[in-house]
Amino acid sequence: MALDTRTDRRPSFAGLLWRSTVGKKTAMAVSGIMMLLYLVVHMLGNLKIFFGAADFDAYAAWLRTIGEPFLHHEWFLWIARVVLLAAVVVHAVAAYQLSRRDIAARPIRYARPSPGPRPGRFAPHLLLRRRASYATRTMRWGGVILGLFVVWHILDLTTLTVNPRAEAGHPYANVVATFSTWYGNTVYIVAMLALGLHIRHGFWSAAQTLGAGRAGRDRTLKTLANTLAAALTLGFLAVPVAVMTGVVS
């Protein structure tokens, strides 16, 4: 008689954490913060365009030399890209799986809506439910818009595939060329507005997931989320607006 030589393997702590809802939310929060830090640095770099073509092109060239001579040319840039890509994948996969779990938890819609409050009475649970539903839809569709925008952005200003007037080695001129077209401005502005809403809701959710939310800190965290979202949105939008108005040309 053959013996079963298989041994039961206990799942790793990382595996157990990832399978849990709390683990997926934590992964989303941490990866989201990583992307937020990148966005802050990226926005500050973009604003160097206001100092002229020489400064902006020199900044773009400097990014490829960070870490030299310890790192080879562009190694730091590629390491940053790989880390950022990993954060995006973890964030997107966790968001998708959490969304599927949420749908599976309520496979059947109610046959009819629950009766509303009697006239003259306030129902705070309905207001909270509407707010939660709005935030969920905003995060979900905002994530889709941003995912598509990342692909466009890479094709536009990294590989220069969809930028008909792009010229390798001239980042300042390529940015101006992009924002001299109506479709380049439209894609970018829509994406940055979606980014602002995503950060506003996402920062708050991440703070709650990581245990930063407290009764006395709620107002501060909400103010910080709104400030970050507004600053990043306005900072990113400043570049296309400057090109459209001729401030940058």
GROMACS .gro file of C-alpha atoms in nm:
model
  249
    1MET     CA    1   0.000   0.000   0.000
    2ALA     CA    2   0.142   0.341  -0.096
    3LEU     CA    3   0.202   0.579   0.184
    4ASP     CA    4   0.108   0.946   0.159
    5THR     CA    5   0.439   1.123   0.198
    6ARG     CA    6   0.288   1.470   0.176
    7THR     CA    7   0.335   1.691   0.478
    8ASP     CA    8   0.101   1.964   0.582
    9ARG     CA    9   0.263   2.299   0.535
   10ARG     CA   10   0.162   2.578   0.758
   11PRO     CA   11   0.097   2.897   0.568
   12SER     CA   12   0.352   3.170   0.629
   13PHE     CA   13   0.268   3.476   0.834
   14ALA     CA   14   0.290   3.690   0.522
   15GLY     CA   15   0.048   3.456   0.341
   16LEU     CA   16  -0.199   3.462   0.630
   17LEU     CA   17  -0.174   3.841   0.648
   18TRP     CA   18  -0.233   3.883   0.275
   19ARG     CA   19  -0.538   3.653   0.280
   20SER     CA   20  -0.702   3.852   0.558
   21THR     CA   21  -0.908   4.164   0.496
   22VAL     CA   22  -0.699   4.357   0.748
   23GLY     CA   23  -0.381   4.249   0.569
   24LYS     CA   24  -0.508   4.363   0.230
   25LYS     CA   25  -0.617   4.698   0.373
   26THR     CA   26  -0.274   4.737   0.535
   27ALA     CA   27  -0.102   4.655   0.206
   28MET     CA   28  -0.319   4.915   0.033
   29ALA     CA   29  -0.239   5.175   0.298
   30VAL     CA   30   0.139   5.119   0.292
   31SER     CA   31   0.160   5.106  -0.089
   32GLY     CA   32  -0.061   5.414  -0.108
   33ILE     CA   33   0.170   5.609   0.122
   34MET     CA   34   0.470   5.504  -0.089
   35MET     CA   35   0.298   5.636  -0.401
   36LEU     CA   36   0.196   5.954  -0.221
   37LEU     CA   37   0.559   6.027  -0.127
   38TYR     CA   38   0.659   5.972  -0.488
   39LEU     CA   39   0.388   6.211  -0.607
   40VAL     CA   40   0.510   6.486  -0.374
   41VAL     CA   41   0.865   6.453  -0.509
   42HIS     CA   42   0.741   6.426  -0.867
   43MET     CA   43   0.528   6.740  -0.835
   44LEU     CA   44   0.817   6.941  -0.690
   45GLY     CA   45   1.034   6.826  -0.979
   46ASN     CA   46   0.766   6.925  -1.232
   47LEU     CA   47   0.753   7.276  -1.091
   48LYS     CA   48   1.116   7.330  -1.193
   49ILE     CA   49   0.979   7.392  -1.540
   50PHE     CA   50   0.902   7.748  -1.425
   51PHE     CA   51   1.279   7.812  -1.396
   52GLY     CA   52   1.331   7.762  -1.768
   53ALA     CA   53   1.440   7.498  -2.015
   54ALA     CA   54   1.804   7.482  -1.901
   55ASP     CA   55   1.715   7.414  -1.536
   56PHE     CA   56   1.440   7.164  -1.619
   57ASP     CA   57   1.652   6.970  -1.867
   58ALA     CA   58   1.943   6.967  -1.621
   59TYR     CA   59   1.712   6.831  -1.350
   60ALA     CA   60   1.590   6.554  -1.584
   61ALA     CA   61   1.951   6.463  -1.665
   62TRP     CA   62   2.048   6.465  -1.295
   63LEU     CA   63   1.780   6.205  -1.219
   64ARG     CA   64   1.974   5.959  -1.435
   65THR     CA   65   2.298   6.014  -1.243
   66ILE     CA   66   2.173   5.975  -0.883
   67GLY     CA   67   2.396   5.736  -0.690
   68GLU     CA   68   2.695   5.753  -0.924
   69PRO     CA   69   2.963   5.626  -0.911
   70PHE     CA   70   2.833   5.364  -0.666
   71LEU     CA   71   2.535   5.299  -0.895
   72HIS     CA   72   2.566   5.286  -1.270
   73HIS     CA   73   2.395   5.537  -1.496
   74GLU     CA   74   2.013   5.527  -1.453
   75TRP     CA   75   2.027   5.243  -1.197
   76PHE     CA   76   1.861   5.456  -0.927
   77LEU     CA   77   1.589   5.556  -1.171
   78TRP     CA   78   1.517   5.193  -1.261
   79ILE     CA   79   1.519   5.086  -0.894
   80ALA     CA   80   1.267   5.360  -0.819
   81ARG     CA   81   1.052   5.249  -1.114
   82VAL     CA   82   1.052   4.885  -1.001
   83VAL     CA   83   0.960   4.979  -0.643
   84LEU     CA   84   0.686   5.212  -0.766
   85LEU     CA   85   0.551   4.948  -1.004
   86ALA     CA   86   0.541   4.694  -0.719
   87ALA     CA   87   0.350   4.944  -0.504
   88VAL     CA   88   0.100   5.007  -0.786
   89VAL     CA   89   0.045   4.634  -0.843
   90VAL     CA   90  -0.002   4.559  -0.472
   91HIS     CA   91  -0.238   4.854  -0.436
   92ALA     CA   92  -0.446   4.758  -0.740
   93VAL     CA   93  -0.465   4.385  -0.661
   94ALA     CA   94  -0.558   4.448  -0.297
   95ALA     CA   95  -0.824   4.700  -0.403
   96TYR     CA   96  -0.972   4.458  -0.657
   97GLN     CA   97  -0.980   4.165  -0.414
   98LEU     CA   98  -1.134   4.373  -0.138
   99SER     CA   99  -1.396   4.494  -0.385
  100ARG     CA  100  -1.479   4.133  -0.481
  101ARG     CA  101  -1.509   4.038  -0.114
  102ASP     CA  102  -1.742   4.328  -0.053
  103ILE     CA  103  -1.962   4.220  -0.344
  104ALA     CA  104  -1.956   3.855  -0.230
  105ALA     CA  105  -2.067   3.958   0.117
  106ARG     CA  106  -2.389   4.093  -0.038
  107PRO     CA  107  -2.462   3.868  -0.336
  108ILE     CA  108  -2.833   3.954  -0.347
  109ARG     CA  109  -2.973   4.302  -0.345
  110TYR     CA  110  -3.263   4.382  -0.120
  111ALA     CA  111  -3.595   4.313  -0.289
  112ARG     CA  112  -3.715   4.657  -0.192
  113PRO     CA  113  -3.556   4.958  -0.024
  114SER     CA  114  -3.585   4.980   0.349
  115PRO     CA  115  -3.847   5.229   0.464
  116GLY     CA  116  -3.712   5.577   0.506
  117PRO     CA  117  -3.732   5.786   0.818
  118ARG     CA  118  -4.059   5.937   0.913
  119PRO     CA  119  -4.103   6.301   0.814
  120GLY     CA  120  -3.928   6.536   1.051
  121ARG     CA  121  -3.684   6.273   1.179
  122PHE     CA  122  -3.312   6.255   1.100
  123ALA     CA  123  -3.156   5.924   0.993
  124PRO     CA  124  -2.776   5.954   1.033
  125HIS     CA  125  -2.718   5.594   0.924
  126LEU     CA  126  -2.859   5.674   0.578
  127LEU     CA  127  -2.631   5.975   0.544
  128LEU     CA  128  -2.325   5.771   0.645
  129ARG     CA  129  -2.424   5.497   0.401
  130ARG     CA  130  -2.452   5.748   0.115
  131ARG     CA  131  -2.116   5.900   0.203
  132ALA     CA  132  -1.950   5.557   0.218
  133SER     CA  133  -2.104   5.460  -0.117
  134TYR     CA  134  -1.987   5.787  -0.277
  135ALA     CA  135  -1.633   5.742  -0.141
  136THR     CA  136  -1.619   5.382  -0.262
  137ARG     CA  137  -1.731   5.473  -0.615
  138THR     CA  138  -1.489   5.766  -0.626
  139MET     CA  139  -1.196   5.550  -0.519
  140ARG     CA  140  -1.288   5.268  -0.756
  141TRP     CA  141  -1.337   5.474  -1.072
  142GLY     CA  142  -1.060   5.714  -0.977
  143GLY     CA  143  -0.823   5.419  -0.958
  144VAL     CA  144  -0.928   5.302  -1.305
  145ILE     CA  145  -0.879   5.651  -1.452
  146LEU     CA  146  -0.536   5.685  -1.289
  147GLY     CA  147  -0.429   5.340  -1.409
  148LEU     CA  148  -0.515   5.431  -1.769
  149PHE     CA  149  -0.345   5.769  -1.727
  150VAL     CA  150  -0.019   5.610  -1.609
  151VAL     CA  151  -0.005   5.410  -1.932
  152TRP     CA  152  -0.074   5.725  -2.137
  153HIS     CA  153   0.182   5.929  -1.939
  154ILE     CA  154   0.457   5.673  -2.000
  155LEU     CA  155   0.378   5.656  -2.371
  156ASP     CA  156   0.366   6.035  -2.387
  157LEU     CA  157   0.672   6.157  -2.196
  158THR     CA  158   0.888   5.848  -2.135
  159THR     CA  159   0.878   5.642  -2.454
  160LEU     CA  160   0.753   5.946  -2.656
  161THR     CA  161   0.526   5.714  -2.855
  162VAL     CA  162   0.210   5.927  -2.858
  163ASN     CA  163   0.382   6.265  -2.856
  164PRO     CA  164   0.418   6.355  -3.228
  165ARG     CA  165   0.646   6.654  -3.163
  166ALA     CA  166   0.864   6.486  -2.900
  167GLU     CA  167   1.239   6.490  -2.925
  168ALA     CA  168   1.460   6.257  -2.722
  169GLY     CA  169   1.682   6.443  -2.475
  170HIS     CA  170   1.463   6.755  -2.461
  171PRO     CA  171   1.216   6.702  -2.171
  172TYR     CA  172   1.122   7.072  -2.143
  173ALA     CA  173   1.024   7.093  -2.510
  174ASN     CA  174   0.839   6.762  -2.487
  175VAL     CA  175   0.629   6.883  -2.193
  176VAL     CA  176   0.543   7.202  -2.382
  177ALA     CA  177   0.454   6.996  -2.691
  178THR     CA  178   0.219   6.775  -2.486
  179PHE     CA  179   0.034   7.062  -2.326
  180SER     CA  180   0.007   7.252  -2.654
  181THR     CA  181  -0.258   7.000  -2.766
  182TRP     CA  182  -0.619   6.992  -2.650
  183TYR     CA  183  -0.616   6.616  -2.594
  184GLY     CA  184  -0.293   6.625  -2.393
  185ASN     CA  185  -0.443   6.888  -2.162
  186THR     CA  186  -0.777   6.707  -2.135
  187VAL     CA  187  -0.625   6.373  -2.042
  188TYR     CA  188  -0.390   6.530  -1.787
  189ILE     CA  189  -0.645   6.760  -1.621
  190VAL     CA  190  -0.908   6.486  -1.585
  191ALA     CA  191  -0.648   6.253  -1.437
  192MET     CA  192  -0.521   6.513  -1.188
  193LEU     CA  193  -0.874   6.590  -1.068
  194ALA     CA  194  -0.928   6.217  -1.018
  195LEU     CA  195  -0.595   6.202  -0.835
  196GLY     CA  196  -0.701   6.477  -0.595
  197LEU     CA  197  -1.023   6.295  -0.503
  198HIS     CA  198  -0.834   5.966  -0.472
  199ILE     CA  199  -0.580   6.117  -0.233
  200ARG     CA  200  -0.850   6.292  -0.030
  201HIS     CA  201  -1.037   5.969   0.041
  202GLY     CA  202  -0.733   5.739   0.032
  203PHE     CA  203  -0.524   5.929   0.285
  204TRP     CA  204  -0.810   5.922   0.534
  205SER     CA  205  -0.867   5.550   0.481
  206ALA     CA  206  -0.495   5.473   0.514
  207ALA     CA  207  -0.475   5.668   0.840
  208GLN     CA  208  -0.767   5.468   0.982
  209THR     CA  209  -0.619   5.136   0.865
  210LEU     CA  210  -0.278   5.208   1.018
  211GLY     CA  211  -0.430   5.310   1.349
  212ALA     CA  212  -0.359   5.682   1.325
  213GLY     CA  213  -0.726   5.772   1.354
  214ARG     CA  214  -0.838   5.883   1.697
  215ALA     CA  215  -1.137   6.080   1.817
  216GLY     CA  216  -0.918   6.383   1.884
  217ARG     CA  217  -0.727   6.354   1.556
  218ASP     CA  218  -1.013   6.318   1.310
  219ARG     CA  219  -1.036   6.688   1.228
  220THR     CA  220  -0.657   6.718   1.189
  221LEU     CA  221  -0.639   6.413   0.961
  222LYS     CA  222  -0.926   6.538   0.746
  223THR     CA  223  -0.761   6.878   0.716
  224LEU     CA  224  -0.430   6.717   0.623
  225ALA     CA  225  -0.600   6.493   0.363
  226ASN     CA  226  -0.777   6.793   0.206
  227THR     CA  227  -0.458   7.003   0.210
  228LEU     CA  228  -0.248   6.730   0.049
  229ALA     CA  229  -0.510   6.663  -0.216
  230ALA     CA  230  -0.548   7.032  -0.299
  231ALA     CA  231  -0.172   7.101  -0.302
  232LEU     CA  232  -0.091   6.808  -0.529
  233THR     CA  233  -0.381   6.876  -0.764
  234LEU     CA  234  -0.296   7.245  -0.800
  235GLY     CA  235   0.077   7.172  -0.823
  236PHE     CA  236   0.033   6.925  -1.107
  237LEU     CA  237  -0.225   7.139  -1.287
  238ALA     CA  238   0.002   7.444  -1.272
  239VAL     CA  239   0.219   7.306  -1.554
  240PRO     CA  240  -0.049   7.256  -1.825
  241VAL     CA  241  -0.219   7.580  -1.727
  242ALA     CA  242   0.114   7.764  -1.758
  243VAL     CA  243   0.171   7.620  -2.105
  244MET     CA  244  -0.186   7.700  -2.216
  245THR     CA  245  -0.154   8.060  -2.098
  246GLY     CA  246   0.192   8.113  -2.243
  247VAL     CA  247   0.370   8.151  -1.908
  248VAL     CA  248   0.578   7.847  -2.007
  249SER     CA  249   0.663   7.824  -2.376
   0.00000   0.00000   0.00000
